[in-house]
Coordinates of C-alpha atoms and ligand atoms in Angstrom, one line a residue:
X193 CA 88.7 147.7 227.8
X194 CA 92.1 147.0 226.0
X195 CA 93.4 149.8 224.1
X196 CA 95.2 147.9 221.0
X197 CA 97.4 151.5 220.3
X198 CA 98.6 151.9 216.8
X199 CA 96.4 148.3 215.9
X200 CA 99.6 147.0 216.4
X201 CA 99.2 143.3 215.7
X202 CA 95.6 143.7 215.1
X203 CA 94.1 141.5 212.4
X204 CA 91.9 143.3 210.2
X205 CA 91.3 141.7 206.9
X206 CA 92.0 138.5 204.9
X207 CA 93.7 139.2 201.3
X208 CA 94.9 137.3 198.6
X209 CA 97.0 140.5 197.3
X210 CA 100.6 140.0 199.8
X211 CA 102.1 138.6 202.1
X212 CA 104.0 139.7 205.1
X213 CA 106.2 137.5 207.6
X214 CA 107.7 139.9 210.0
X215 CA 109.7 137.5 211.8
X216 CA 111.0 135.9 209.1
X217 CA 111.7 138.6 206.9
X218 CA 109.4 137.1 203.8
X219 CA 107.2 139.2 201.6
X220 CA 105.1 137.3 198.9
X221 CA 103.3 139.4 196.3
X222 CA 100.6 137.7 194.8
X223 CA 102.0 134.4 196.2
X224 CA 105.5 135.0 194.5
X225 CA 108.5 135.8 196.7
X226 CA 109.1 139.3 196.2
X227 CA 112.9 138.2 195.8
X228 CA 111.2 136.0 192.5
X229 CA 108.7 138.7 190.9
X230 CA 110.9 141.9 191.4
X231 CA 113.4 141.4 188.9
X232 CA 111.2 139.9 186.2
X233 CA 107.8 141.1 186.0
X234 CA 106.8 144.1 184.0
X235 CA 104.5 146.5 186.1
X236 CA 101.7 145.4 184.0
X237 CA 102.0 142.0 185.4
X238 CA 102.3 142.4 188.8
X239 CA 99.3 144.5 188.3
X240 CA 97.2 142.1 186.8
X241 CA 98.4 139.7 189.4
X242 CA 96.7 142.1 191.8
X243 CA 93.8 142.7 190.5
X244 CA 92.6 139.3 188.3
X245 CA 94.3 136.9 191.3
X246 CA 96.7 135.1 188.7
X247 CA 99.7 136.1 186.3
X248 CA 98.1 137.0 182.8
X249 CA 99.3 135.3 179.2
X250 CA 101.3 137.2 176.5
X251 CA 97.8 139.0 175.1
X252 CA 96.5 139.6 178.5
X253 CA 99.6 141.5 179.2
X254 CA 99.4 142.9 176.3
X255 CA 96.2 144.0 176.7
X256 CA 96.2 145.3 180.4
X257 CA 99.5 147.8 178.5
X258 CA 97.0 149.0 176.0
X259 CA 93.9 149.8 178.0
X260 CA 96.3 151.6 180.9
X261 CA 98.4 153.3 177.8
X262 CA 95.1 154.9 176.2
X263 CA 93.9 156.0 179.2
X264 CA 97.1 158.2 180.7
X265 CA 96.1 161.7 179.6
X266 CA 94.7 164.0 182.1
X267 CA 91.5 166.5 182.2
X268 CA 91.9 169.8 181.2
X269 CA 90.4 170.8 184.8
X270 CA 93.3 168.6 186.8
X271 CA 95.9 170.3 184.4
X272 CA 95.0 173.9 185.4
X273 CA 95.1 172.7 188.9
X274 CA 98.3 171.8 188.5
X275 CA 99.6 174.7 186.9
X276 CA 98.0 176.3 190.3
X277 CA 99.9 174.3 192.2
X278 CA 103.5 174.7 190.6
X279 CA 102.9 178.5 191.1
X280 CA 102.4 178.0 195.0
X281 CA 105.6 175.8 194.3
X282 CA 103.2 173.0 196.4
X283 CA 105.0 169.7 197.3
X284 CA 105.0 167.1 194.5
X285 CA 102.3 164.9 197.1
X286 CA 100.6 167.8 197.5
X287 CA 99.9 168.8 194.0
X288 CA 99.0 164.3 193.4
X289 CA 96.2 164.0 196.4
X290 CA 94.6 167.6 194.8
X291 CA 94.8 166.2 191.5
X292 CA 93.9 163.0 191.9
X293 CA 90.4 164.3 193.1
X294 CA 89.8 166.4 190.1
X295 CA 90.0 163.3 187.7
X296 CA 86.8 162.8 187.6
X297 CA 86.3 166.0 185.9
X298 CA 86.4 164.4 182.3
X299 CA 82.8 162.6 183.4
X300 CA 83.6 159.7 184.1
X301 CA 82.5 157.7 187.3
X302 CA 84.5 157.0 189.8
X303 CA 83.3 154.2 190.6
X304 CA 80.7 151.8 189.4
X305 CA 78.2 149.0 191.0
X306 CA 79.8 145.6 189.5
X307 CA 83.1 144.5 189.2
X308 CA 83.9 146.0 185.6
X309 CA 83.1 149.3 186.3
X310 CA 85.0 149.4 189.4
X311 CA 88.1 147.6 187.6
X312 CA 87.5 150.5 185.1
X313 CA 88.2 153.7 187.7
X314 CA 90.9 151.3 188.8
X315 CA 92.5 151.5 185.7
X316 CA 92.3 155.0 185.2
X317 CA 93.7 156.2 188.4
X318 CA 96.7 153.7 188.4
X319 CA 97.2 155.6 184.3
X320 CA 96.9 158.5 185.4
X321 CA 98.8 159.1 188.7
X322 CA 102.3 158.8 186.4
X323 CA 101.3 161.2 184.4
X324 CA 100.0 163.5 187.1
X325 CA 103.5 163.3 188.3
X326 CA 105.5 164.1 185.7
X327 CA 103.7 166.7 184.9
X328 CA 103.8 168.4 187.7
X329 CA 107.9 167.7 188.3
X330 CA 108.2 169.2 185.2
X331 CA 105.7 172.1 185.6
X332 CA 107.2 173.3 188.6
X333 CA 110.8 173.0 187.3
X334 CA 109.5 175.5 184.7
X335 CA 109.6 172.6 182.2
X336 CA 107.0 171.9 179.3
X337 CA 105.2 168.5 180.1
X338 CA 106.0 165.9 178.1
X339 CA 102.8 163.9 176.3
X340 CA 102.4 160.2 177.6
X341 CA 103.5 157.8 174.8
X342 CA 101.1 154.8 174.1
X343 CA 103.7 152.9 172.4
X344 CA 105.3 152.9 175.7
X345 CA 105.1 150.3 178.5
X346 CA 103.8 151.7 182.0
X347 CA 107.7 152.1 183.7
X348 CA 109.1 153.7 180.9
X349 CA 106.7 156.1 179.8
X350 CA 106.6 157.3 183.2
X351 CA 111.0 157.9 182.9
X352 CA 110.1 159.3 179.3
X353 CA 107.6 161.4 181.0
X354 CA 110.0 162.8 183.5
X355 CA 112.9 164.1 181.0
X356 CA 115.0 160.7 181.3
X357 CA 116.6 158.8 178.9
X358 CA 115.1 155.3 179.4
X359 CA 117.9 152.9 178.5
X360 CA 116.7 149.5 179.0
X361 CA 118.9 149.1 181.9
X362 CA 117.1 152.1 183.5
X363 CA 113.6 150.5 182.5
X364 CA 114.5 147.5 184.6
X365 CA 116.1 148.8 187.5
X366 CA 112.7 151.4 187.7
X367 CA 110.5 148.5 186.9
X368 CA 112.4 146.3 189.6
X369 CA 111.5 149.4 192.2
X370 CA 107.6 149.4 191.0
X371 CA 106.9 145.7 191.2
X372 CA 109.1 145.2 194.9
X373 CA 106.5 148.0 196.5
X374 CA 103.7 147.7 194.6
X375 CA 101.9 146.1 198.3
X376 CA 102.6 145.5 201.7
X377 CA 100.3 143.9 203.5
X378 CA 97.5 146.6 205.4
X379 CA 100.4 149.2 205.5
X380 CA 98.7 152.6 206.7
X381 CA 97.8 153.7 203.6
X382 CA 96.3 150.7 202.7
X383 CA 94.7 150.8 205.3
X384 CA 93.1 153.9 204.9
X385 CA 92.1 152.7 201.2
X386 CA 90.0 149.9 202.6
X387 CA 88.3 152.2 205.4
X388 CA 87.0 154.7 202.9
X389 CA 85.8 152.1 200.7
X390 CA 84.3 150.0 203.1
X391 CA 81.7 153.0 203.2
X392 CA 80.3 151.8 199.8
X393 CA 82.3 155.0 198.8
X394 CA 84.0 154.9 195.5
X395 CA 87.7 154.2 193.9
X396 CA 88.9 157.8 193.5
X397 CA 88.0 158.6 197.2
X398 CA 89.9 155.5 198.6
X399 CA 93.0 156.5 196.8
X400 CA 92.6 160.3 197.8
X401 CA 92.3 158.9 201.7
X402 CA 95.5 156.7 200.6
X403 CA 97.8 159.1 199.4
X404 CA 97.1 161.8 202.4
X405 CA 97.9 158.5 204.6
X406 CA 100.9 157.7 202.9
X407 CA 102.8 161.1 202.3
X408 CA 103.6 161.1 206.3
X409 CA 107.6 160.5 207.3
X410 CA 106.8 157.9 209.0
X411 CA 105.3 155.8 205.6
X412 CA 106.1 157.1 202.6
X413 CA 107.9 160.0 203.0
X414 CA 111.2 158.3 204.4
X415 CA 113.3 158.0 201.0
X416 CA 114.5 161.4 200.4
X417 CA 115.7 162.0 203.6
X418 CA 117.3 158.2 204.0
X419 CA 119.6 159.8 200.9
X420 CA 120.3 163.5 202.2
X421 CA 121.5 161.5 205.2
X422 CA 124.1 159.0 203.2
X423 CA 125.0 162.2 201.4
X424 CA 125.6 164.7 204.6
X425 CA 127.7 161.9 206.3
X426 CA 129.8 161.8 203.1
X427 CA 130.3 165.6 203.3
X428 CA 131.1 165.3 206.8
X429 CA 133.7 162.3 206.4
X430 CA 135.2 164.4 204.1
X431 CA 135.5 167.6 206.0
X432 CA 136.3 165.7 209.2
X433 CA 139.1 163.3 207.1
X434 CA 137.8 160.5 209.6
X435 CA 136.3 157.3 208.0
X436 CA 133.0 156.7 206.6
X437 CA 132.1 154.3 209.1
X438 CA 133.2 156.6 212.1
X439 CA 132.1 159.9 210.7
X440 CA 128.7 157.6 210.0
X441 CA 128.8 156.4 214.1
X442 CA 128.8 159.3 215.2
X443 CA 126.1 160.7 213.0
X444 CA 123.7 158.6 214.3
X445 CA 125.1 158.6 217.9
X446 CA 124.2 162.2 217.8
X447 CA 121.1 161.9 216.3
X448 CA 120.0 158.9 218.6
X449 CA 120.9 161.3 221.5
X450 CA 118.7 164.0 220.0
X451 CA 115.5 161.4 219.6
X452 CA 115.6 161.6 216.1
X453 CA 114.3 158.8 213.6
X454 CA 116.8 157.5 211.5
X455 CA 115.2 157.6 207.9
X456 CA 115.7 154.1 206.2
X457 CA 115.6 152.0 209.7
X458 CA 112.6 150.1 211.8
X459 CA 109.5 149.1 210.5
X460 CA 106.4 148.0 212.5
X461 CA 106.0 144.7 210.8
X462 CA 109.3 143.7 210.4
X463 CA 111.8 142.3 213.2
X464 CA 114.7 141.0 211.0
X465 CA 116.0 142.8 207.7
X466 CA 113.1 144.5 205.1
X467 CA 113.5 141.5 202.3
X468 CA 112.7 144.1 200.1
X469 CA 115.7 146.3 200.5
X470 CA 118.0 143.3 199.6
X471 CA 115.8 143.0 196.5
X472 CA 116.4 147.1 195.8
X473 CA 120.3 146.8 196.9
X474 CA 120.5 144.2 194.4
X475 CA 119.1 146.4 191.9
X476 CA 121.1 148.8 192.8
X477 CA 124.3 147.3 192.4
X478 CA 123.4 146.1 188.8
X479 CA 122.5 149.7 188.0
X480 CA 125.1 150.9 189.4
X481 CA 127.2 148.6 187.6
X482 CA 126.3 149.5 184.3
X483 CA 127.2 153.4 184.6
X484 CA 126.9 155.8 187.5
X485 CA 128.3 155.9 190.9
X486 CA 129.5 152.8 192.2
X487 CA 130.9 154.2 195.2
X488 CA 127.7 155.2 196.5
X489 CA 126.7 152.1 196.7
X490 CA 129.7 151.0 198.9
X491 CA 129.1 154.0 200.9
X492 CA 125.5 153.3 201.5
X493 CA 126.4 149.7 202.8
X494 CA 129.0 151.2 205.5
X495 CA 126.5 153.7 206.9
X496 CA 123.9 151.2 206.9
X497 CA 126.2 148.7 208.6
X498 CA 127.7 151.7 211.2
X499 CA 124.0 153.3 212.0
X500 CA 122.4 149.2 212.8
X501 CA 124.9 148.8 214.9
X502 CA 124.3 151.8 216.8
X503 CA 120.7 151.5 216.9
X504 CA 121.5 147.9 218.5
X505 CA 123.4 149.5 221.2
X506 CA 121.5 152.4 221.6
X507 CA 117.8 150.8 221.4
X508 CA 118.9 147.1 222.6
X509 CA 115.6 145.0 222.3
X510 CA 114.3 147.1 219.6
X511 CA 115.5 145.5 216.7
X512 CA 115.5 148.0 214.7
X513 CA 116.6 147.0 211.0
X514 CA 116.6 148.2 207.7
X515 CA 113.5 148.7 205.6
X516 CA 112.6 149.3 202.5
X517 CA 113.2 153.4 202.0
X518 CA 117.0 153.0 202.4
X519 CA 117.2 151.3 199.0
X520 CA 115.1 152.8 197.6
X521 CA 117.1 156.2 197.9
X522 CA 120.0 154.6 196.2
X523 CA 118.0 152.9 193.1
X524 CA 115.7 155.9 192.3
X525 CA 118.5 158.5 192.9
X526 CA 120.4 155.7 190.1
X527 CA 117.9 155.8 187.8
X528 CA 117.9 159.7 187.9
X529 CA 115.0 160.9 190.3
X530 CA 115.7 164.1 192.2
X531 CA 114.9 163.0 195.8
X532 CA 111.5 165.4 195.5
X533 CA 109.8 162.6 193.0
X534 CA 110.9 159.2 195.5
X535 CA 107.9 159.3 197.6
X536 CA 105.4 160.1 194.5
X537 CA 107.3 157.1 192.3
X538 CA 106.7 155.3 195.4
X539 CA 102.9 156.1 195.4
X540 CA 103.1 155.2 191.4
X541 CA 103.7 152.4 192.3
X542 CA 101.6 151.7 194.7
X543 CA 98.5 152.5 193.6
X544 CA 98.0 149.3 192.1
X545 CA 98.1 147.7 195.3
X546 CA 95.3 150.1 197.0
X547 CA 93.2 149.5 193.8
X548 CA 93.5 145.8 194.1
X549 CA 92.6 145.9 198.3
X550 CA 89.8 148.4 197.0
X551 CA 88.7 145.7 195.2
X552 CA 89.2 143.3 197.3
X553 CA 87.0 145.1 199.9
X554 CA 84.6 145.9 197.8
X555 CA 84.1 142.2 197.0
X556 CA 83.8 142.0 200.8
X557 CA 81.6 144.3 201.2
X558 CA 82.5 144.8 205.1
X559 CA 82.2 148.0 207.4
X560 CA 85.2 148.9 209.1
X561 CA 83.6 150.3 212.2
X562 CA 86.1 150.2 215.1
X563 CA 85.6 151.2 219.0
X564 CA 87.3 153.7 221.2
X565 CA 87.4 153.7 224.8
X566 CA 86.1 157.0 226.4
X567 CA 88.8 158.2 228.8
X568 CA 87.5 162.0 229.0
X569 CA 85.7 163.6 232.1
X570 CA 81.8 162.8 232.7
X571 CA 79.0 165.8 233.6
X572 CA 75.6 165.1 234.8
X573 CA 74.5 168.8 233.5
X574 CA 75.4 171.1 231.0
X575 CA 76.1 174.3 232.3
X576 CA 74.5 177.6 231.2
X577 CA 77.8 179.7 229.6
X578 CA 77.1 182.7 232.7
X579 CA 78.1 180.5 235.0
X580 CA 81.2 178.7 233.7
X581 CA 84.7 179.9 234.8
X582 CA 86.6 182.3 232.9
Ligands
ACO678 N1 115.5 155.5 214.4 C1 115.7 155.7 215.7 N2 114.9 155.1 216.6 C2 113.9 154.3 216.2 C3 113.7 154.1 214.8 C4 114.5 154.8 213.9 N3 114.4 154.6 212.6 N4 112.6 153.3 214.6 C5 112.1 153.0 215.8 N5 112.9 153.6 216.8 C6 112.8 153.5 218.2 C7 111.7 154.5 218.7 O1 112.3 155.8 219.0 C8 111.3 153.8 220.0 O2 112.3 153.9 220.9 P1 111.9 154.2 222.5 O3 110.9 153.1 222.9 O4 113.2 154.2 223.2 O5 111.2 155.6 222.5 C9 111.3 152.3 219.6 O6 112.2 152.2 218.5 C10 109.9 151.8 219.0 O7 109.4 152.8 218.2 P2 107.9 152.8 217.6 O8 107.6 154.0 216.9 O9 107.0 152.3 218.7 O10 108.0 151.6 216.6 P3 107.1 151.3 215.4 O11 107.3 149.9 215.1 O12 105.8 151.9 215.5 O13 107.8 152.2 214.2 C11 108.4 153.2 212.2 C12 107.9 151.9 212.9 C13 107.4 154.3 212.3 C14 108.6 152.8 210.7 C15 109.8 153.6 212.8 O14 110.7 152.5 212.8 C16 110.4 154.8 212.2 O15 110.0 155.9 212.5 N6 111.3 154.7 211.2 C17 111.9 155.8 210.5 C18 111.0 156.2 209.4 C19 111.0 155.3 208.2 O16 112.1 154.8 207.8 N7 109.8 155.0 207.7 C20 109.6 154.1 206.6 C21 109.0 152.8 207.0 S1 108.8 151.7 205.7 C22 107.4 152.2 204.9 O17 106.5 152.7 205.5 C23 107.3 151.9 203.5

């Protein structure tokens, strides 16, 4: 029997929600290039794109912002957990997969049996998971949470949520982020989603399996450290007085030689440049722009260029490229985030996209059941415990 490890390349499910071209580069989110949708949809939209399959009017829009805006505030039961939480000082993920289980503690279902009811715990998890955040960021920074704002649009009530300012340009460059990552394909997370669903389980469950999925280095948690990396080779430039790109070469030569991952580089799907990161860079440039730090994003684009070319070199047939986490290190540290909240504005985001493949599998209705091939010993007998070996 074949062993297919990692189900690399393993086809698992049709979906409507993205698409992923590997070789080419191309991501398609709801059948838009993300290149196209990223820098003009609203979060609202791309979520609706998700879930209803097309891009909703005006009202629609309108409406999806209302229903998610009056739905944002949290149980009493999942606020006390957080509070727990912030004084164990619990990672930010942490503290959102425990919380995100206790939502069901205001009585309502998590999921129902026809389409409405599920769309329904849909909505309230993708509400709610902002606010979980900032609450916590703020709770365990020994801040007072700040009270969701139903005048506010999705993206920036989340940044009002956390403390920021939200200028416009802010707004957009956040919103940009949210709609470029919102799905991927049957990313591991995803993937997860669909298993636990496929049970007949329920919404909140699927997301719960998603999150502890996608908190892992090797998924979600790759932005914080793609930006302590920029940042320490900076430090080191400067102590060293070599350039940028050297001091950056030799960071990564080092690191290569030590088997490390570089944060920010190779993706299983992709063989060519992450078309999302050119999306995010883009954004980030604009932001960076209109106020902030300019030369970071110069910076950014000479370690990126130094480390590819040592990872061609050192892992020739690899083809190890850029992906999405490298970017969005820059953006999200642009538009303010301490490099604790990237991976939970990441998962912000991407709940839509594991409600909409929930969805989609419920609609399905298929159990994912794989096989395993049995490579332990065989016994005839078991033995009595008296006469085993010590
Ligand atoms: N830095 C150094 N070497 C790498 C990297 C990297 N970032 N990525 C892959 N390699 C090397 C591996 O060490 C391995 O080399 P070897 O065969 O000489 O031992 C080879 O490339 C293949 O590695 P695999 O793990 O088999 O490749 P896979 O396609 O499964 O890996 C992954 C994909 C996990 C994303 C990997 O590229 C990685 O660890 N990257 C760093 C973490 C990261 O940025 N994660 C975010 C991904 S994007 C997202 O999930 C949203």
């Amino acid at each position: 029997m074949d062993v297919v490890r990692g189900l690399a390349g393993v086809v698992a499910v049709a979906t409507r929600i993205s698409r992923v071209d590997g070789d080419r580069g191309e991501l398609a989110i709801g059948g838009y290039p993300v290149e196209e949708i990223a820098p003009h949809a609203t979060y609202e939209e791309a979520l609706y794109l998700l879930w209803h399959g097309r891009l909703p009017s005006a009202d629609e829009a309108e409406g999806l912002h209302h229903r998610l805006a009056s739905r944002r505030w949290l149980p009493a039961g999942t606020v006390t957990l957080l509070h727990a939480a912030a004084t164990r000082d619990l990672p930010v993920m942490d503290a959102l997969r425990m919380a995100v289980d206790t939502l069901q503690l205001d009585g309502r279902p998590a999921r129902g049996g026809d389409l409405d009811a599920n769309l329904d715990a849909a909505v309230d998890v993708v509400a709610r998971v902002p606010t979980i955040v900032a609450a916590y960021a703020r709770m365990r920074s020994g801040s007072v949470p700040v009270a969701p704002d139903p005048a506010r649009r999705h993206a920036d009530n989340y940044l009002r949520m956390l403390g920021i300012e939200a200028t416009p340009a802010l707004v957009r460059a956040l919103e940009t982020y949210l709609v470029t990552v919102i799905d991927h394909g049957l990313s591991a997370s995803t993937f997860a989603a669909r298993v636990v669903v496929s049970t007949r389980s329920d919404v909140l469950s699927a997301v719960v399996g998603a999150l502890g999925a996608f908190k892992g280095p090797l998924h979600g948690g790759a932005p914080g450290p793609a930006l302590e990396m920029v940042f320490e080779i900076r430090e080191r430039a400067a102590r060293s007085r070599r350039s940028l790109d050297d001091e950056a070469r030799l960071w990564a030569e080092e690191a290569v030689a030590a088997g490390a991952r570089l944060m920010g580089f190779g993706h299983r799907v992709y063989r060519v440049r992450d078309p999302r990161a050119e999306v995010l860079a883009e954004a980030a440039q604009r932001l960076f722009a209109d106020g902030g730090d300019p030369r970071l994003q110069s910076d950014a684009r000479t370690v990126e260029r130094a480390i590819l070319e040592v990872l061609r070199s050192r892992k020739p047939g690899r083809r190890i490229e850029t992906n999405v986490e490298f970017y969005t290190a820059l953006l999200l540290h642009g538009v303010g985030l301490d490099p604790e909240l990237f991976t939970p504005t990441f998962a912000v985001s991407r709940v839509g996209g594991w409600t909409a493949h929930v969805l989609e599998q419920i609609a399905d209705d298929t159990l994912m059941r794989p096989t395993s091939a049995y490579v332990g010993e065989s016994h005839d007998r078991f033995p009595p415990s008296a006469s085993r070996p010590d």
